[in-house]
């Protein structure tokens, strides 16, 4: 790797100093002349017909400029695919969960806006509500959307191979059921939007993971042409999947700006984040697996019932990916899947790091250990025996190219002292392993999975780099700038990143599906290569040397075999611009060479590459109180190539801690559809005090298609954490926990009921 | 967090404070220690005072000093200050340990011992901001019911401050003052098992501080259980103290709990169990089960009463071990 000068190095984020000194400006910091503050009125009821809304008193409050309700909108639904559109920017006719947006106001300040909200009178006719998907699917349950009389809005059925044959050929078959909970994203930065409307054109600054996708939702629901909407993503403080779509903040800010002619800012409160954004789908997962006595997997039959909450959001895609993830990590010839996305009157389920595969992998990786236990095998060996290999095509049509899953498993086993610790049993201490695969982009919703970029060197040697990709806090601006700097042969600090603004004309689908480094990275690399090529072409002509002999490294251009020819990158660009009128602009476009997944069969090579990971968790259980302390997590990830090892570690640490929260503590407590713990005090997201020692290792398989061999890694890191902890708890206590979160009270009850007495020690 | 407008007073002396309090309309002000609990409540629109009166600039409320055999801790002393006080650590380890477990380092630097003593009770139904009509108004919100104990005749909000449990176990006395003068009362008489008014203090009185007897010398400890290492209120907190003696027995033991009802509570059953008993002798589950028979915690923070009760038993077992010389 010595021949690279920028990538592969532990590089602090280029924007880190601004962020840690507080200099960085976020959406909430935007102030425009004459700007109004917007606030949203939300439903106090889980299911009700809106009989009437009286907004006159609110509109009369001094300082209030506009009040809008569903009646003021186009009443155009939006959502995932057109066939799944089910949600309004502002409720029309009905509310379906506590927290749904019913009306919005714009006023000169927060106080006036708040007073106005309190004066909006909504006449509700309360309807019977349902909060569990199983109940919602029953005959006679309240119907939440007329379009789905049984409350099932999406039910993928995949069948690859023939599971009956597979089970017949199995020595053993076992069936287990697992349950996962709602998890809230808890981004440090809440959803926020600032809208400005002038000359028939709308500009929206928004906390969005995909400005282009948001523009699409806005155009559809407010009736402006896409070209008349400019969406800008300012610096962001986290997304994790929770900022993928249009939110009421975007819609209402836009509409209120159009109505008042003044800029409008809306910032969600932490309560709104908890009750009215999105959450990870709670799932009930039943897996039946057939296997041979030697541990070889033969067939898998899985049913997933997901609590979708009141609307589809990305639910259909999540239910599809949940099913797809059954057949892509292990070699299994026969897989069948039935998913149910069920409407309830709970908050809306949406995309969240892991995208449905996380829940299924918790179930599947727990069951892998159950199988190992039954066969008397080492959980590591059962996995090593079954994982996919480079060159495989899975039953679901995934073509496995670079693949380092075995190396990941062996690495975490070695670094954690797996074998020694397994031998040396200590009651109350345990060690567990789990692994995962993940896409590096996902072609499922659009016919394209693309990104574009422009690279424009300036006469001082700096380089403006335009990308559509959204840095949502993960640091992709730095990673992409590293790719450009490396490809162009300049220093990292010369790159000015201009990103995520639809007016720039460099489109990108957004930050999701771990696609940014792979897809936007390839586009950036191509744009940089194109700029370099243009520059070298001119120099080759001027110097009469073959172009391929010219190279540029760290801003210095040289020609192989000609020590007399030497020029700095800055000088070269300056000469071309000033004297020759040559404007070097590198264009890059990349569309992942993947296949559109057939959403009826789930078959298709949906990603251009697959990344892999494995983790070992070590836990210590207080055998009296049931409290679990995670001592250490060792992680390895097949990232293809670590463009920035430091960023990779950061991603590992954040994701693992988020995974631990899901494993042990985080839960949305609810009563009658109301979120009972919408605060950081009562919603137990881990603090630094709960974070264990985390050691993460990159496994570099140098993917043939990835930029410099890199693959996507951000989401996958969270996937194996919860099952690794559950497996470690089994090792520690002999108790198999099948439901998340495994709180101290849950552990205490299990210890107690096993003892049949009070004292669990 | 956007707050409604309010006036802010920062008296520099007690005389100044009495003056401001005297002029303030009834119910129109809230006393502010560090503000770590009051301000979030204002943000949630649970409190909307016309004025806040900050106590942190009154020097005499910030002292930690000996008064004969006793130690006086001024109400405006930061919890971090209490925790780091050499005097407190040496004489009253339970208090130092309790102060060390409050909130987080940031909160301990802001929060005061007086604020912790006067911390309002909490419950999941009350302590959140929701749209109008989300839950029918409970007693604490001026309504006619308790959501925690359905059919309950009073508010069952939970008292969960750490330091009061330690102070109860240390036989502390609370010093209360107002324009009319000062009075002192055993801390145990300061609290009431009522989620709405858990402290016995007049509207125009303030807690000046706390007085802890240095004699007889007591050995003490505070333990708590919480989901997270920081931020959280305890699901169970327990302080125990015993007079130092050569016999190795529990002499005049005091056991006090927080996170159990609407006030910090002396656990008489456990005190009776311990009295005269060898400190080295372990407490069995049967024993503490018997001693806590009368205890009826209610469901709070998503934790079942049975688990909460069990936690107190475990904390008692572990606290005993901490007292062994």
mmCIF file with all atom_site columns, N, CA, C and O in Angstrom, chain A residues 12 25 43 113 131 156 182 192 228 263 283 329 335 338 344 465 487 564 577 673 732 748 751 759:
data_model
loop_
_atom_site.group_PDB
_atom_site.id
_atom_site.type_symbol
_atom_site.label_atom_id
_atom_site.label_alt_id
_atom_site.label_comp_id
_atom_site.label_asym_id
_atom_site.label_entity_id
_atom_site.label_seq_id
_atom_site.pdbx_PDB_ins_code
_atom_site.Cartn_x
_atom_site.Cartn_y
_atom_site.Cartn_z
_atom_site.occupancy
_atom_site.B_iso_or_equiv
_atom_site.pdbx_formal_charge
_atom_site.auth_seq_id
_atom_site.auth_comp_id
_atom_site.auth_asym_id
_atom_site.auth_atom_id
_atom_site.pdbx_PDB_model_num
ATOM 1  N N  . UNK A 1 12  ? -7.792  12.294  10.512  1.00 0.00 ? 12  UNK A N  1
ATOM 2  C CA . UNK A 1 12  ? -8.909  12.946  11.208  1.00 0.00 ? 12  UNK A CA 1
ATOM 3  C C  . UNK A 1 12  ? -9.823  13.614  10.188  1.00 0.00 ? 12  UNK A C  1
ATOM 4  O O  . UNK A 1 12  ? -9.350  14.103  9.153   1.00 0.00 ? 12  UNK A O  1
ATOM 5  N N  . UNK A 1 25  ? -21.750 25.064  11.583  1.00 0.00 ? 25  UNK A N  1
ATOM 6  C CA . UNK A 1 25  ? -23.136 25.537  11.527  1.00 0.00 ? 25  UNK A CA 1
ATOM 7  C C  . UNK A 1 25  ? -24.046 24.429  10.998  1.00 0.00 ? 25  UNK A C  1
ATOM 8  O O  . UNK A 1 25  ? -23.767 23.820  9.974   1.00 0.00 ? 25  UNK A O  1
ATOM 9  N N  . UNK A 1 43  ? -51.201 14.936  16.942  1.00 0.00 ? 43  UNK A N  1
ATOM 10 C CA . UNK A 1 43  ? -52.365 14.223  17.464  1.00 0.00 ? 43  UNK A CA 1
ATOM 11 C C  . UNK A 1 43  ? -52.108 13.668  18.857  1.00 0.00 ? 43  UNK A C  1
ATOM 12 O O  . UNK A 1 43  ? -51.105 13.015  19.085  1.00 0.00 ? 43  UNK A O  1
ATOM 13 N N  . UNK A 1 113 ? -45.895 31.188  18.341  1.00 0.00 ? 113 UNK A N  1
ATOM 14 C CA . UNK A 1 113 ? -46.207 29.920  17.674  1.00 0.00 ? 113 UNK A CA 1
ATOM 15 C C  . UNK A 1 113 ? -46.794 28.931  18.679  1.00 0.00 ? 113 UNK A C  1
ATOM 16 O O  . UNK A 1 113 ? -47.771 28.240  18.401  1.00 0.00 ? 113 UNK A O  1
ATOM 17 N N  . UNK A 1 131 ? -52.508 -1.970  18.747  1.00 0.00 ? 131 UNK A N  1
ATOM 18 C CA . UNK A 1 131 ? -51.083 -1.681  18.972  1.00 0.00 ? 131 UNK A CA 1
ATOM 19 C C  . UNK A 1 131 ? -50.171 -2.884  18.769  1.00 0.00 ? 131 UNK A C  1
ATOM 20 O O  . UNK A 1 131 ? -48.957 -2.748  18.896  1.00 0.00 ? 131 UNK A O  1
ATOM 21 N N  . UNK A 1 156 ? -44.185 -9.664  1.354   1.00 0.00 ? 156 UNK A N  1
ATOM 22 C CA . UNK A 1 156 ? -43.315 -10.356 0.395   1.00 0.00 ? 156 UNK A CA 1
ATOM 23 C C  . UNK A 1 156 ? -43.296 -11.868 0.638   1.00 0.00 ? 156 UNK A C  1
ATOM 24 O O  . UNK A 1 156 ? -43.357 -12.321 1.789   1.00 0.00 ? 156 UNK A O  1
ATOM 25 N N  . UNK A 1 182 ? -38.798 -1.839  19.441  1.00 0.00 ? 182 UNK A N  1
ATOM 26 C CA . UNK A 1 182 ? -38.637 -0.568  18.731  1.00 0.00 ? 182 UNK A CA 1
ATOM 27 C C  . UNK A 1 182 ? -37.370 0.112   19.242  1.00 0.00 ? 182 UNK A C  1
ATOM 28 O O  . UNK A 1 182 ? -37.108 0.106   20.436  1.00 0.00 ? 182 UNK A O  1
ATOM 29 N N  . UNK A 1 192 ? -34.724 19.151  11.232  1.00 0.00 ? 192 UNK A N  1
ATOM 30 C CA . UNK A 1 192 ? -34.892 20.590  11.129  1.00 0.00 ? 192 UNK A CA 1
ATOM 31 C C  . UNK A 1 192 ? -34.972 20.983  9.660   1.00 0.00 ? 192 UNK A C  1
ATOM 32 O O  . UNK A 1 192 ? -34.404 20.302  8.805   1.00 0.00 ? 192 UNK A O  1
ATOM 33 N N  . UNK A 1 228 ? -37.763 23.561  -9.794  1.00 0.00 ? 228 UNK A N  1
ATOM 34 C CA . UNK A 1 228 ? -38.015 24.800  -9.053  1.00 0.00 ? 228 UNK A CA 1
ATOM 35 C C  . UNK A 1 228 ? -37.805 24.622  -7.550  1.00 0.00 ? 228 UNK A C  1
ATOM 36 O O  . UNK A 1 228 ? -38.139 25.491  -6.755  1.00 0.00 ? 228 UNK A O  1
ATOM 37 N N  . UNK A 1 263 ? -39.236 33.419  5.018   1.00 0.00 ? 263 UNK A N  1
ATOM 38 C CA . UNK A 1 263 ? -38.565 32.163  5.360   1.00 0.00 ? 263 UNK A CA 1
ATOM 39 C C  . UNK A 1 263 ? -39.135 31.582  6.658   1.00 0.00 ? 263 UNK A C  1
ATOM 40 O O  . UNK A 1 263 ? -39.533 32.336  7.542   1.00 0.00 ? 263 UNK A O  1
ATOM 41 N N  . UNK A 1 283 ? -40.041 -6.673  15.415  1.00 0.00 ? 283 UNK A N  1
ATOM 42 C CA . UNK A 1 283 ? -40.359 -7.840  14.587  1.00 0.00 ? 283 UNK A CA 1
ATOM 43 C C  . UNK A 1 283 ? -40.505 -9.084  15.443  1.00 0.00 ? 283 UNK A C  1
ATOM 44 O O  . UNK A 1 283 ? -39.822 -9.252  16.443  1.00 0.00 ? 283 UNK A O  1
ATOM 45 N N  . UNK A 1 329 ? -25.619 -14.768 3.678   1.00 0.00 ? 329 UNK A N  1
ATOM 46 C CA . UNK A 1 329 ? -24.431 -14.911 4.522   1.00 0.00 ? 329 UNK A CA 1
ATOM 47 C C  . UNK A 1 329 ? -23.934 -16.353 4.536   1.00 0.00 ? 329 UNK A C  1
ATOM 48 O O  . UNK A 1 329 ? -22.733 -16.614 4.502   1.00 0.00 ? 329 UNK A O  1
ATOM 49 N N  . UNK A 1 335 ? -34.427 -21.658 0.581   1.00 0.00 ? 335 UNK A N  1
ATOM 50 C CA . UNK A 1 335 ? -34.869 -20.633 1.538   1.00 0.00 ? 335 UNK A CA 1
ATOM 51 C C  . UNK A 1 335 ? -36.265 -20.162 1.157   1.00 0.00 ? 335 UNK A C  1
ATOM 52 O O  . UNK A 1 335 ? -36.547 -19.892 -0.016  1.00 0.00 ? 335 UNK A O  1
ATOM 53 N N  . UNK A 1 338 ? -41.642 -15.445 4.333   1.00 0.00 ? 338 UNK A N  1
ATOM 54 C CA . UNK A 1 338 ? -42.926 -14.740 4.308   1.00 0.00 ? 338 UNK A CA 1
ATOM 55 C C  . UNK A 1 338 ? -42.834 -13.561 5.260   1.00 0.00 ? 338 UNK A C  1
ATOM 56 O O  . UNK A 1 338 ? -42.579 -13.734 6.447   1.00 0.00 ? 338 UNK A O  1
ATOM 57 N N  . UNK A 1 344 ? -50.218 -0.654  12.490  1.00 0.00 ? 344 UNK A N  1
ATOM 58 C CA . UNK A 1 344 ? -50.765 -0.529  13.842  1.00 0.00 ? 344 UNK A CA 1
ATOM 59 C C  . UNK A 1 344 ? -50.885 0.961   14.146  1.00 0.00 ? 344 UNK A C  1
ATOM 60 O O  . UNK A 1 344 ? -50.483 1.795   13.319  1.00 0.00 ? 344 UNK A O  1
ATOM 61 N N  . UNK A 1 465 ? -14.477 20.126  -5.359  1.00 0.00 ? 465 UNK A N  1
ATOM 62 C CA . UNK A 1 465 ? -15.023 18.796  -5.623  1.00 0.00 ? 465 UNK A CA 1
ATOM 63 C C  . UNK A 1 465 ? -16.516 18.825  -5.306  1.00 0.00 ? 465 UNK A C  1
ATOM 64 O O  . UNK A 1 465 ? -16.913 19.089  -4.175  1.00 0.00 ? 465 UNK A O  1
ATOM 65 N N  . UNK A 1 487 ? -6.525  10.136  -6.277  1.00 0.00 ? 487 UNK A N  1
ATOM 66 C CA . UNK A 1 487 ? -6.635  9.890   -7.727  1.00 0.00 ? 487 UNK A CA 1
ATOM 67 C C  . UNK A 1 487 ? -5.993  11.031  -8.517  1.00 0.00 ? 487 UNK A C  1
ATOM 68 O O  . UNK A 1 487 ? -5.359  10.806  -9.536  1.00 0.00 ? 487 UNK A O  1
ATOM 69 N N  . UNK A 1 564 ? 14.222  16.766  -16.218 1.00 0.00 ? 564 UNK A N  1
ATOM 70 C CA . UNK A 1 564 ? 14.154  18.189  -16.559 1.00 0.00 ? 564 UNK A CA 1
ATOM 71 C C  . UNK A 1 564 ? 12.723  18.712  -16.609 1.00 0.00 ? 564 UNK A C  1
ATOM 72 O O  . UNK A 1 564 ? 12.489  19.910  -16.542 1.00 0.00 ? 564 UNK A O  1
ATOM 73 N N  . UNK A 1 577 ? -5.292  27.694  -17.283 1.00 0.00 ? 577 UNK A N  1
ATOM 74 C CA . UNK A 1 577 ? -6.430  28.596  -17.112 1.00 0.00 ? 577 UNK A CA 1
ATOM 75 C C  . UNK A 1 577 ? -6.108  29.991  -17.642 1.00 0.00 ? 577 UNK A C  1
ATOM 76 O O  . UNK A 1 577 ? -6.907  30.610  -18.322 1.00 0.00 ? 577 UNK A O  1
ATOM 77 N N  . UNK A 1 673 ? -50.575 3.480   22.872  1.00 0.00 ? 673 UNK A N  1
ATOM 78 C CA . UNK A 1 673 ? -49.992 4.128   21.705  1.00 0.00 ? 673 UNK A CA 1
ATOM 79 C C  . UNK A 1 673 ? -49.151 5.346   22.037  1.00 0.00 ? 673 UNK A C  1
ATOM 80 O O  . UNK A 1 673 ? -48.532 5.937   21.165  1.00 0.00 ? 673 UNK A O  1
ATOM 81 N N  . UNK A 1 732 ? -22.600 -17.361 29.464  1.00 0.00 ? 732 UNK A N  1
ATOM 82 C CA . UNK A 1 732 ? -22.412 -16.954 30.858  1.00 0.00 ? 732 UNK A CA 1
ATOM 83 C C  . UNK A 1 732 ? -23.403 -17.617 31.808  1.00 0.00 ? 732 UNK A C  1
ATOM 84 O O  . UNK A 1 732 ? -23.076 -17.901 32.951  1.00 0.00 ? 732 UNK A O  1
ATOM 85 N N  . UNK A 1 748 ? -32.821 -11.139 35.418  1.00 0.00 ? 748 UNK A N  1
ATOM 86 C CA . UNK A 1 748 ? -33.167 -11.513 36.797  1.00 0.00 ? 748 UNK A CA 1
ATOM 87 C C  . UNK A 1 748 ? -34.321 -12.514 36.824  1.00 0.00 ? 748 UNK A C  1
ATOM 88 O O  . UNK A 1 748 ? -34.261 -13.537 37.485  1.00 0.00 ? 748 UNK A O  1
ATOM 89 N N  . UNK A 1 751 ? -33.124 -15.905 35.579  1.00 0.00 ? 751 UNK A N  1
ATOM 90 C CA . UNK A 1 751 ? -32.292 -16.592 36.584  1.00 0.00 ? 751 UNK A CA 1
ATOM 91 C C  . UNK A 1 751 ? -33.174 -17.135 37.698  1.00 0.00 ? 751 UNK A C  1
ATOM 92 O O  . UNK A 1 751 ? -32.998 -18.251 38.168  1.00 0.00 ? 751 UNK A O  1
ATOM 93 N N  . UNK A 1 759 ? -33.705 -16.159 45.237  1.00 0.00 ? 759 UNK A N  1
ATOM 94 C CA . UNK A 1 759 ? -32.304 -15.785 45.091  1.00 0.00 ? 759 UNK A CA 1
ATOM 95 C C  . UNK A 1 759 ? -31.719 -16.433 43.844  1.00 0.00 ? 759 UNK A C  1
ATOM 96 O O  . UNK A 1 759 ? -31.704 -17.647 43.713  1.00 0.00 ? 759 UNK A O  1
#
